[in-house]
Amino acid sequence: MKTQAESNGIVTLTGEGEKLVKDSPLYNEGLRPTTRAEHSWTAYNFASLWVGMSICLPTYAMAAGLISLGMNWWQAIITIILGNVIVLIPILLNSHAGTKFGIPYPVFARLWFGSKGAHIPAVARGLIGAGWFGINCWFGGAAIDTLLMSMTGWEHVPGHLWIAFFAFWLLNAWIAYRGPETIKKMEAWAAPILIIMSLALLVWALTKAGGWGPMLSAPSKFTSSGEFLKVFFPALTGAIAFWATMALNIPDFCRYAKSQKAQIIGQSSSLPTTMGGFSFIGVAVASATVVIYGEAIWDPAAVLAKFSPFAIFLGTIGIILATLTTNVAANIVAPARAVENLAPRKLTYEHGAIIASVVSLLMQPWYILENFGNYIFLWLGTYGALLGPIDGIAIADYWLVRKRRIHLTELYKTNGIYSYKTGYNTRALWAMAIGIVIPFVCKYVPALSIIWDNAWTVGLLISLAIYTWMMRNDSTIMSVKDYEKVTARGGESKAS
């Protein structure tokens, strides 16, 4: 029986396929495969998504923070661009699965971890997304607090920073609750505005510092290659880890792609360029603060406080836009889907968005942002070591083990082939554990510390190799003949 149809590289359920799984406890409206009509996102939609997500305060803070750690402007930019080119590879590899089969990340994870085991990578990604959600809300709340202090007697209100933070957190939570289509519409019009405001900030820095020369003349503080590399490798891992979260749950967005070409062009043209460009603005402004104020200021709210009230007002509008477009797209969809996947028949995306927003407070973003060391070494470095192995398993399973052949209806059956024997794929658990433990142990062995400094990359490669070897003869792998038995060619799916 043909349970799925493939047309122009996109696979959807047939009417017969939907009947088989629509009553399954693993199936609901948010987790089902998309219909052909829902594959509507163009290259522009993906480009605007990444512009909106990349132009954000954490990007600025990361770039400016590398200056405060001792890099000069071009060392910082090269580090960030290189990190984003590297992470673009797993993003595009995992995007292919979301585009071809129209499945969200938690369902994709069932393929490699099992119907129950999928909760492990989904919740891991969700917790990190919730942490980022809180970090962005803290940045935005601090900017609003700065604005109010510049215009009124707001600084005399007890707990004024916390009030601004919680108000902005509520705004973010409300927009996130509205769902992915609201995100798509918001990104489309916000992206051009953010580009203009970013360029305006660069012009200010250029003018105030007296030109490119004084602004970018600050030398590197490192006196040897060894000193530089001690900071470069963990900083590179931080730059990679910055979007390692999206490398996992990018199927949540690419399941709506019009074609593989649309998502590849849209993402490849926008991620490295926007991150590089906005990082340059962060680096330039931080370098300018050295010239203007005698110190590198990496906190954008602290820079904003130096401006006139009107400039602070415009800057705050830009910060609110930048935070919203990043937060609701990059940081809430994955946690919301992870929560929804815990009980598909009882929980919805909306429930997940609310729960994830609350969890973001438990992650204590104010502590993570207490100093830059916490931000890039503790936060980015640690979760990069966790997500790298999961990225490796996802890529290995789809590209090397299954060779892009998936039986869609089996992903929604509690006793399907992707449930394995107990609901858990123990091979994935072992590959993940080994990929995490080896870099973590090396953290405490001085001679091997470089492995920890590159934990995301090392963990990804270790888990990818181990998982591929362990799964080489697994019974869940579909042959070309098996795939053709359930897949109608050139046909349309059920009515959309």
Short mmCIF file of C-alpha atoms in Angstrom, two decimals:
data_model
loop_
_atom_site.label_atom_id
_atom_site.label_comp_id
_atom_site.label_asym_id
_atom_site.label_seq_id
_atom_site.Cartn_x
_atom_site.Cartn_y
_atom_site.Cartn_z
CA MET A 1 0.00 0.00 0.00
CA LYS A 2 1.29 3.47 -0.91
CA THR A 3 1.24 5.44 2.33
CA GLN A 4 3.32 8.37 1.10
CA ALA A 5 3.75 10.26 -2.15
CA GLU A 6 6.90 11.92 -3.49
CA SER A 7 6.66 14.79 -5.95
CA ASN A 8 9.54 17.14 -6.88
CA GLY A 9 11.61 15.89 -3.98
CA ILE A 10 8.93 16.43 -1.31
CA VAL A 11 7.23 13.51 0.44
CA THR A 12 3.75 13.79 1.97
CA LEU A 13 1.24 11.35 3.42
CA THR A 14 -1.39 9.86 1.15
CA GLY A 15 -4.97 9.59 2.36
CA GLU A 16 -4.34 5.93 3.24
CA GLY A 17 -1.21 6.87 5.14
CA GLU A 18 -3.00 9.47 7.21
CA LYS A 19 -5.79 7.04 8.11
CA LEU A 20 -3.19 4.64 9.51
CA VAL A 21 -1.76 7.12 12.01
CA LYS A 22 -4.25 9.93 12.66
CA ASP A 23 -5.54 8.24 15.82
CA SER A 24 -2.06 7.41 17.13
CA PRO A 25 -0.98 8.95 20.46
CA LEU A 26 2.18 10.10 18.65
CA TYR A 27 0.24 12.15 16.07
CA ASN A 28 -1.36 15.57 16.30
CA GLU A 29 -1.77 18.71 14.18
CA GLY A 30 1.51 20.22 15.27
CA LEU A 31 3.64 17.11 14.78
CA ARG A 32 2.12 15.63 11.60
CA PRO A 33 3.95 15.85 8.25
CA THR A 34 3.12 19.00 6.32
CA THR A 35 0.87 18.86 3.28
CA ARG A 36 2.03 19.89 -0.20
CA ALA A 37 0.20 23.22 0.09
CA GLU A 38 1.99 24.03 3.35
CA HIS A 39 5.37 23.91 1.59
CA SER A 40 5.19 27.64 0.86
CA TRP A 41 8.36 29.21 2.30
CA THR A 42 10.56 30.78 -0.37
CA ALA A 43 14.26 31.63 -0.31
CA TYR A 44 13.30 35.14 0.86
CA ASN A 45 11.39 33.73 3.84
CA PHE A 46 14.46 31.77 4.93
CA ALA A 47 16.80 34.70 4.29
CA SER A 48 14.60 37.05 6.33
CA LEU A 49 14.35 34.41 9.06
CA TRP A 50 18.13 34.33 9.44
CA VAL A 51 18.51 38.10 9.15
CA GLY A 52 15.94 38.52 11.90
CA MET A 53 17.58 35.89 14.10
CA SER A 54 21.19 36.94 13.50
CA ILE A 55 20.71 40.64 14.17
CA CYS A 56 20.26 40.26 17.91
CA LEU A 57 21.91 41.33 21.13
CA PRO A 58 23.69 38.00 21.79
CA THR A 59 25.39 38.31 18.37
CA TYR A 60 26.52 41.82 19.25
CA ALA A 61 27.63 40.70 22.71
CA MET A 62 29.61 37.75 21.38
CA ALA A 63 31.44 39.87 18.80
CA ALA A 64 32.11 42.74 21.19
CA GLY A 65 33.12 40.30 23.90
CA LEU A 66 35.91 38.86 21.77
CA ILE A 67 37.40 42.37 21.71
CA SER A 68 37.24 42.49 25.50
CA LEU A 69 39.05 39.12 25.62
CA GLY A 70 41.98 40.62 23.70
CA MET A 71 41.31 40.01 20.00
CA ASN A 72 41.64 42.79 17.46
CA TRP A 73 38.79 43.49 15.08
CA TRP A 74 39.77 41.16 12.23
CA GLN A 75 40.63 38.25 14.54
CA ALA A 76 37.16 38.50 16.08
CA ILE A 77 35.37 38.70 12.71
CA ILE A 78 37.29 35.78 11.19
CA THR A 79 36.53 33.66 14.28
CA ILE A 80 32.80 34.35 14.03
CA ILE A 81 32.49 33.92 10.26
CA LEU A 82 34.48 30.68 10.35
CA GLY A 83 32.25 29.37 13.14
CA ASN A 84 29.11 30.17 11.15
CA VAL A 85 30.41 28.61 7.94
CA ILE A 86 31.15 25.44 9.90
CA VAL A 87 27.73 25.29 11.60
CA LEU A 88 25.99 26.01 8.28
CA ILE A 89 27.01 22.50 7.14
CA PRO A 90 24.91 20.56 9.70
CA ILE A 91 22.14 23.14 9.32
CA LEU A 92 21.82 22.39 5.60
CA LEU A 93 22.21 18.63 6.09
CA ASN A 94 19.39 18.49 8.65
CA SER A 95 17.31 20.96 6.64
CA HIS A 96 17.10 18.41 3.84
CA ALA A 97 15.16 15.97 6.03
CA GLY A 98 12.70 18.62 7.19
CA THR A 99 12.10 19.82 3.64
CA LYS A 100 11.78 16.39 2.04
CA PHE A 101 9.55 14.75 4.64
CA GLY A 102 7.82 17.75 6.25
CA ILE A 103 8.48 16.59 9.80
CA PRO A 104 9.37 18.73 12.86
CA TYR A 105 12.48 18.11 14.95
CA PRO A 106 10.93 15.91 17.71
CA VAL A 107 9.53 13.56 15.04
CA PHE A 108 12.86 13.58 13.17
CA ALA A 109 14.53 12.57 16.44
CA ARG A 110 12.27 9.48 16.68
CA LEU A 111 14.13 8.19 13.65
CA TRP A 112 17.46 7.92 15.45
CA PHE A 113 16.54 7.77 19.18
CA GLY A 114 13.23 5.88 19.05
CA SER A 115 9.65 6.89 19.79
CA LYS A 116 10.42 7.32 23.51
CA GLY A 117 14.12 8.07 23.25
CA ALA A 118 13.35 11.10 21.05
CA HIS A 119 12.43 13.00 24.22
CA ILE A 120 16.13 13.06 25.20
CA PRO A 121 17.48 15.17 22.29
CA ALA A 122 14.20 17.11 22.03
CA VAL A 123 14.21 18.13 25.69
CA ALA A 124 17.98 18.84 25.60
CA ARG A 125 17.47 21.20 22.67
CA GLY A 126 14.37 22.61 24.33
CA LEU A 127 16.13 23.46 27.60
CA ILE A 128 18.89 25.30 25.75
CA GLY A 129 16.30 27.14 23.67
CA ALA A 130 14.51 28.16 26.86
CA GLY A 131 17.83 29.43 28.23
CA TRP A 132 18.37 31.55 25.11
CA PHE A 133 14.80 32.83 25.39
CA GLY A 134 15.58 34.12 28.88
CA ILE A 135 18.92 35.63 27.79
CA ASN A 136 17.26 37.60 25.00
CA CYS A 137 14.50 38.78 27.33
CA TRP A 138 17.11 39.96 29.83
CA PHE A 139 18.97 41.92 27.14
CA GLY A 140 15.74 43.51 25.90
CA GLY A 141 14.47 44.25 29.39
CA ALA A 142 17.77 45.95 30.27
CA ALA A 143 17.48 48.15 27.16
CA ILE A 144 13.91 49.15 28.06
CA ASP A 145 15.06 49.89 31.61
CA THR A 146 17.81 52.13 30.24
CA LEU A 147 15.31 53.97 28.05
CA LEU A 148 12.93 54.63 30.92
CA MET A 149 15.75 55.83 33.21
CA SER A 150 16.88 58.33 30.56
CA MET A 151 13.43 59.87 30.18
CA THR A 152 11.80 59.73 33.63
CA GLY A 153 12.52 59.12 37.29
CA TRP A 154 12.27 55.42 36.60
CA GLU A 155 15.52 54.68 38.46
CA HIS A 156 13.74 55.51 41.74
CA VAL A 157 11.16 52.75 41.26
CA PRO A 158 12.09 49.74 43.43
CA GLY A 159 13.13 46.78 41.28
CA HIS A 160 12.85 48.80 38.05
CA LEU A 161 15.15 46.48 36.08
CA TRP A 162 13.15 43.42 37.09
CA ILE A 163 9.86 45.10 36.20
CA ALA A 164 11.19 45.94 32.72
CA PHE A 165 12.50 42.40 32.30
CA PHE A 166 9.26 40.68 33.27
CA ALA A 167 7.17 43.03 31.11
CA PHE A 168 9.34 42.27 28.09
CA TRP A 169 9.32 38.56 28.93
CA LEU A 170 5.51 38.62 28.87
CA LEU A 171 5.50 40.32 25.45
CA ASN A 172 7.85 37.67 24.05
CA ALA A 173 5.80 34.85 25.55
CA TRP A 174 2.58 36.24 24.06
CA ILE A 175 4.01 36.50 20.52
CA ALA A 176 5.58 33.05 20.82
CA TYR A 177 2.18 31.68 21.83
CA ARG A 178 0.74 32.90 18.51
CA GLY A 179 2.71 30.28 16.56
CA PRO A 180 5.15 29.80 13.64
CA GLU A 181 3.07 31.57 10.98
CA THR A 182 3.12 34.76 13.05
CA ILE A 183 6.91 34.39 13.16
CA LYS A 184 7.09 34.14 9.36
CA LYS A 185 5.06 37.36 8.90
CA MET A 186 7.00 39.29 11.53
CA GLU A 187 10.41 38.31 10.12
CA ALA A 188 9.45 39.42 6.60
CA TRP A 189 8.92 43.09 7.53
CA ALA A 190 11.32 43.32 10.49
CA ALA A 191 14.44 42.16 8.60
CA PRO A 192 14.86 45.33 6.44
CA ILE A 193 14.26 47.59 9.45
CA LEU A 194 16.92 45.79 11.46
CA ILE A 195 19.48 46.12 8.67
CA ILE A 196 18.89 49.89 8.47
CA MET A 197 19.15 50.36 12.25
CA SER A 198 22.33 48.27 12.39
CA LEU A 199 23.95 50.46 9.75
CA ALA A 200 22.88 53.55 11.69
CA LEU A 201 24.69 52.23 14.75
CA LEU A 202 27.82 51.68 12.67
CA VAL A 203 27.66 55.25 11.34
CA TRP A 204 27.41 56.56 14.92
CA ALA A 205 30.49 54.58 15.97
CA LEU A 206 32.40 55.69 12.87
CA THR A 207 31.57 59.36 13.43
CA LYS A 208 32.10 59.40 17.18
CA ALA A 209 35.45 57.60 17.05
CA GLY A 210 36.78 59.88 14.31
CA GLY A 211 36.92 57.41 11.43
CA TRP A 212 37.99 53.86 10.67
CA GLY A 213 41.60 54.43 11.69
CA PRO A 214 41.12 55.23 15.38
CA MET A 215 38.18 52.80 15.66
CA LEU A 216 39.93 49.74 14.28
CA SER A 217 43.52 50.51 15.21
CA ALA A 218 43.44 48.78 18.59
CA PRO A 219 46.03 45.96 18.43
CA SER A 220 45.56 42.42 19.61
CA LYS A 221 46.54 41.93 23.25
CA PHE A 222 48.10 38.55 22.51
CA THR A 223 51.89 38.55 22.32
CA SER A 224 52.26 35.05 20.83
CA SER A 225 50.37 32.53 18.72
CA GLY A 226 50.04 30.27 21.76
CA GLU A 227 48.26 32.98 23.74
CA PHE A 228 45.92 33.65 20.82
CA LEU A 229 45.05 29.99 20.24
CA LYS A 230 44.13 29.52 23.91
CA VAL A 231 41.29 31.98 23.34
CA PHE A 232 40.64 31.26 19.65
CA PHE A 233 39.56 27.61 19.93
CA PRO A 234 37.02 28.02 22.76
CA ALA A 235 35.82 31.21 21.05
CA LEU A 236 35.39 29.31 17.76
CA THR A 237 33.44 26.60 19.58
CA GLY A 238 31.29 29.35 21.08
CA ALA A 239 30.65 30.81 17.61
CA ILE A 240 29.68 27.36 16.32
CA ALA A 241 27.56 26.56 19.36
CA PHE A 242 25.73 29.87 18.94
CA TRP A 243 23.60 28.23 16.19
CA ALA A 244 24.19 24.57 17.08
CA THR A 245 20.68 24.65 18.50
CA MET A 246 19.18 25.61 15.14
CA ALA A 247 21.35 22.99 13.43
CA LEU A 248 19.21 20.45 15.26
CA ASN A 249 15.70 21.87 15.07
CA ILE A 250 15.95 23.54 11.65
CA PRO A 251 13.43 20.93 10.36
CA ASP A 252 10.82 22.83 12.40
CA PHE A 253 11.10 25.58 9.76
CA CYS A 254 12.29 23.72 6.67
CA ARG A 255 9.23 21.47 6.78
CA TYR A 256 7.48 24.48 5.18
CA ALA A 257 10.12 25.02 2.44
CA LYS A 258 8.84 25.26 -1.13
CA SER A 259 11.84 23.24 -2.32
CA GLN A 260 15.33 22.18 -1.35
CA LYS A 261 16.68 24.96 -3.56
CA ALA A 262 14.66 27.57 -1.66
CA GLN A 263 15.98 26.60 1.76
CA ILE A 264 19.59 26.11 0.56
CA ILE A 265 19.81 29.49 -1.21
CA GLY A 266 17.92 31.35 1.50
CA GLN A 267 20.02 30.00 4.36
CA SER A 268 23.43 29.95 2.66
CA SER A 269 23.10 33.53 1.47
CA SER A 270 21.95 34.97 4.77
CA LEU A 271 23.47 33.17 7.77
CA PRO A 272 27.24 33.71 7.28
CA THR A 273 26.80 37.15 5.70
CA THR A 274 24.41 38.52 8.33
CA MET A 275 26.34 37.09 11.26
CA GLY A 276 29.59 38.39 9.78
CA GLY A 277 28.13 41.81 9.00
CA PHE A 278 26.38 42.35 12.32
CA SER A 279 29.36 40.94 14.20
CA PHE A 280 31.52 43.53 12.45
CA ILE A 281 29.15 46.21 13.73
CA GLY A 282 29.48 44.78 17.24
CA VAL A 283 33.26 44.68 16.96
CA ALA A 284 33.41 48.18 15.47
CA VAL A 285 31.18 49.67 18.16
CA ALA A 286 33.11 47.90 20.93
CA SER A 287 36.38 49.15 19.42
CA ALA A 288 34.88 52.63 19.20
CA THR A 289 34.01 52.54 22.91
CA VAL A 290 37.70 51.94 23.64
CA VAL A 291 38.53 55.14 21.75
CA ILE A 292 35.59 57.14 23.12
CA TYR A 293 35.27 55.87 26.71
CA GLY A 294 38.60 54.20 27.37
CA GLU A 295 37.21 50.68 27.74
CA ALA A 296 35.58 47.98 25.58
CA ILE A 297 31.87 47.90 26.44
CA TRP A 298 30.36 44.58 25.32
CA ASP A 299 26.94 45.06 26.94
CA PRO A 300 24.69 46.85 24.37
CA ALA A 301 22.47 48.29 27.11
CA ALA A 302 25.54 49.92 28.68
CA VAL A 303 26.44 51.46 25.31
CA LEU A 304 22.86 52.63 24.85
CA ALA A 305 23.00 54.44 28.19
CA LYS A 306 25.67 56.79 26.74
CA PHE A 307 23.29 58.16 24.09
CA SER A 308 20.78 61.01 24.13
CA PRO A 309 17.19 60.17 25.21
CA PHE A 310 15.91 60.30 21.60
CA ALA A 311 18.71 58.03 20.37
CA ILE A 312 18.03 55.68 23.28
CA PHE A 313 14.36 55.60 22.23
CA LEU A 314 15.23 54.63 18.64
CA GLY A 315 17.83 52.14 19.83
CA THR A 316 15.36 50.52 22.20
CA ILE A 317 12.83 50.07 19.38
CA GLY A 318 15.58 48.34 17.39
CA ILE A 319 16.53 46.16 20.35
CA ILE A 320 12.90 45.15 20.92
CA LEU A 321 12.51 44.21 17.24
CA ALA A 322 15.83 42.34 17.18
CA THR A 323 14.99 40.43 20.34
CA LEU A 324 11.48 39.48 19.28
CA THR A 325 12.50 38.25 15.82
CA THR A 326 15.25 36.11 17.33
CA ASN A 327 13.45 34.88 20.40
CA VAL A 328 10.20 33.64 18.97
CA ALA A 329 11.86 31.97 15.97
CA ALA A 330 15.10 30.52 17.30
CA ASN A 331 14.31 29.95 20.94
CA ILE A 332 10.69 29.03 21.53
CA VAL A 333 9.61 26.77 18.64
CA ALA A 334 11.94 23.90 19.63
CA PRO A 335 11.07 23.92 23.37
CA ALA A 336 7.37 24.20 22.53
CA ARG A 337 7.54 21.26 20.12
CA ALA A 338 9.55 19.24 22.67
CA VAL A 339 6.86 19.77 25.31
CA GLU A 340 4.14 18.97 22.78
CA ASN A 341 5.91 15.74 21.86
CA LEU A 342 5.82 14.56 25.49
CA ALA A 343 2.06 14.00 25.20
CA PRO A 344 0.82 14.80 21.66
CA ARG A 345 -2.82 14.03 22.50
CA LYS A 346 -2.89 16.25 25.57
CA LEU A 347 -0.41 19.06 24.92
CA THR A 348 -0.38 21.57 22.06
CA TYR A 349 2.22 23.96 20.69
CA GLU A 350 0.55 26.74 22.70
CA HIS A 351 0.93 24.76 25.94
CA GLY A 352 4.56 24.15 25.05
CA ALA A 353 5.23 27.85 24.42
CA ILE A 354 3.85 28.77 27.86
CA ILE A 355 5.81 26.04 29.66
CA ALA A 356 9.03 26.91 27.81
CA SER A 357 8.63 30.58 28.70
CA VAL A 358 8.35 29.70 32.38
CA VAL A 359 11.35 27.35 32.21
CA SER A 360 13.40 30.20 30.72
CA LEU A 361 13.17 31.97 34.07
CA LEU A 362 14.55 28.93 35.89
CA MET A 363 17.64 29.08 33.66
CA GLN A 364 18.63 32.37 35.41
CA PRO A 365 19.72 34.49 32.42
CA TRP A 366 20.89 37.24 34.77
CA TYR A 367 23.62 34.92 36.08
CA ILE A 368 24.72 33.79 32.59
CA LEU A 369 25.12 37.43 31.57
CA GLU A 370 26.86 38.49 34.79
CA ASN A 371 30.16 38.54 32.89
CA PHE A 372 31.39 37.62 29.42
CA GLY A 373 33.30 34.59 30.69
CA ASN A 374 30.02 33.02 31.84
CA TYR A 375 28.48 33.77 28.45
CA ILE A 376 31.02 32.34 26.04
CA PHE A 377 32.85 29.70 28.10
CA LEU A 378 30.22 28.43 30.56
CA TRP A 379 27.06 28.83 28.46
CA LEU A 380 28.11 28.50 24.82
CA GLY A 381 30.99 26.10 25.42
CA THR A 382 29.10 23.70 27.69
CA TYR A 383 25.96 23.33 25.63
CA GLY A 384 28.05 23.06 22.45
CA ALA A 385 29.66 19.95 23.99
CA LEU A 386 26.16 18.53 24.58
CA LEU A 387 24.66 19.28 21.18
CA GLY A 388 27.60 18.35 18.95
CA PRO A 389 27.13 14.59 19.45
CA ILE A 390 23.38 14.88 18.84
CA ASP A 391 24.07 16.76 15.60
CA GLY A 392 26.49 14.00 14.58
CA ILE A 393 23.90 11.27 15.19
CA ALA A 394 21.21 13.16 13.22
CA ILE A 395 23.49 13.61 10.20
CA ALA A 396 24.81 10.04 10.34
CA ASP A 397 21.35 8.49 10.57
CA TYR A 398 19.72 10.41 7.72
CA TRP A 399 22.63 10.63 5.27
CA LEU A 400 24.92 7.67 5.99
CA VAL A 401 22.69 5.02 7.55
CA ARG A 402 19.28 5.47 5.88
CA LYS A 403 20.47 7.36 2.81
CA ARG A 404 17.46 9.72 2.92
CA ARG A 405 14.81 6.96 2.93
CA ILE A 406 12.14 7.25 5.64
CA HIS A 407 8.85 5.40 6.16
CA LEU A 408 6.70 8.30 7.37
CA THR A 409 3.78 6.42 8.94
CA GLU A 410 6.19 4.31 11.04
CA LEU A 411 7.32 7.50 12.82
CA TYR A 412 3.81 7.86 14.28
CA LYS A 413 3.29 4.28 15.48
CA THR A 414 3.98 3.28 19.07
CA ASN A 415 5.02 -0.17 17.84
CA GLY A 416 6.53 0.90 14.51
CA ILE A 417 10.01 0.07 13.26
CA TYR A 418 11.37 3.33 14.68
CA SER A 419 10.19 2.40 18.17
CA TYR A 420 12.95 -0.23 18.20
CA LYS A 421 12.42 -2.86 20.95
CA THR A 422 11.75 -0.67 23.96
CA GLY A 423 11.04 2.73 22.43
CA TYR A 424 14.75 3.58 22.71
CA ASN A 425 17.54 3.13 20.18
CA THR A 426 20.34 2.12 22.54
CA ARG A 427 22.93 2.61 19.79
CA ALA A 428 22.08 6.31 19.68
CA LEU A 429 22.30 6.54 23.47
CA TRP A 430 25.78 4.97 23.46
CA ALA A 431 27.01 7.13 20.59
CA MET A 432 25.75 10.28 22.32
CA ALA A 433 27.22 9.34 25.70
CA ILE A 434 30.66 8.57 24.25
CA GLY A 435 30.63 11.78 22.18
CA ILE A 436 29.88 13.82 25.31
CA VAL A 437 32.12 12.04 27.82
CA ILE A 438 35.38 12.03 25.82
CA PRO A 439 35.61 15.85 25.40
CA PHE A 440 34.37 16.36 28.97
CA VAL A 441 37.13 14.13 30.42
CA CYS A 442 39.72 15.95 28.29
CA LYS A 443 38.64 19.20 29.94
CA TYR A 444 40.44 18.03 33.10
CA VAL A 445 43.57 16.73 31.36
CA PRO A 446 45.79 19.78 30.61
CA ALA A 447 47.59 18.09 27.72
CA LEU A 448 44.24 17.29 26.05
CA SER A 449 42.40 20.52 26.82
CA ILE A 450 42.33 21.41 23.11
CA ILE A 451 39.79 18.60 22.64
CA TRP A 452 37.46 20.29 25.13
CA ASP A 453 38.09 23.65 23.47
CA ASN A 454 36.75 22.06 20.27
CA ALA A 455 34.11 19.96 22.03
CA TRP A 456 31.27 20.54 19.53
CA THR A 457 33.33 19.46 16.51
CA VAL A 458 35.07 16.54 18.25
CA GLY A 459 31.83 15.29 19.81
CA LEU A 460 30.01 15.49 16.48
CA LEU A 461 32.69 13.48 14.65
CA ILE A 462 32.99 10.86 17.39
CA SER A 463 29.24 10.23 17.63
CA LEU A 464 28.81 10.31 13.85
CA ALA A 465 31.47 7.61 13.38
CA ILE A 466 30.32 5.40 16.25
CA TYR A 467 26.62 5.62 15.34
CA THR A 468 27.26 4.87 11.67
CA TRP A 469 29.29 1.78 12.57
CA MET A 470 26.80 0.51 15.17
CA MET A 471 23.80 0.94 12.85
CA ARG A 472 25.37 -0.58 9.75
CA ASN A 473 23.09 -3.68 9.71
CA ASP A 474 20.09 -2.39 11.64
CA SER A 475 16.70 -3.88 10.72
CA THR A 476 15.02 -0.44 10.53
CA ILE A 477 17.01 0.58 7.44
CA MET A 478 14.83 0.67 4.32
CA SER A 479 16.23 -0.64 1.07
CA VAL A 480 15.44 1.10 -2.22
CA LYS A 481 12.90 -1.67 -2.93
CA ASP A 482 11.21 -1.25 0.46
CA TYR A 483 11.01 2.50 -0.02
CA GLU A 484 9.42 2.16 -3.44
CA LYS A 485 6.77 -0.19 -2.07
CA VAL A 486 5.29 2.53 0.16
CA THR A 487 6.06 5.61 -1.96
CA ALA A 488 3.95 6.80 -4.90
CA ARG A 489 6.01 8.74 -7.45
CA GLY A 490 4.92 12.05 -8.97
CA GLY A 491 1.56 11.96 -7.19
CA GLU A 492 -0.09 14.34 -4.84
CA SER A 493 -0.81 13.65 -1.20
CA LYS A 494 -4.15 13.89 0.50
CA ALA A 495 -6.14 17.04 -0.12
CA SER A 496 -4.58 19.99 1.62
#
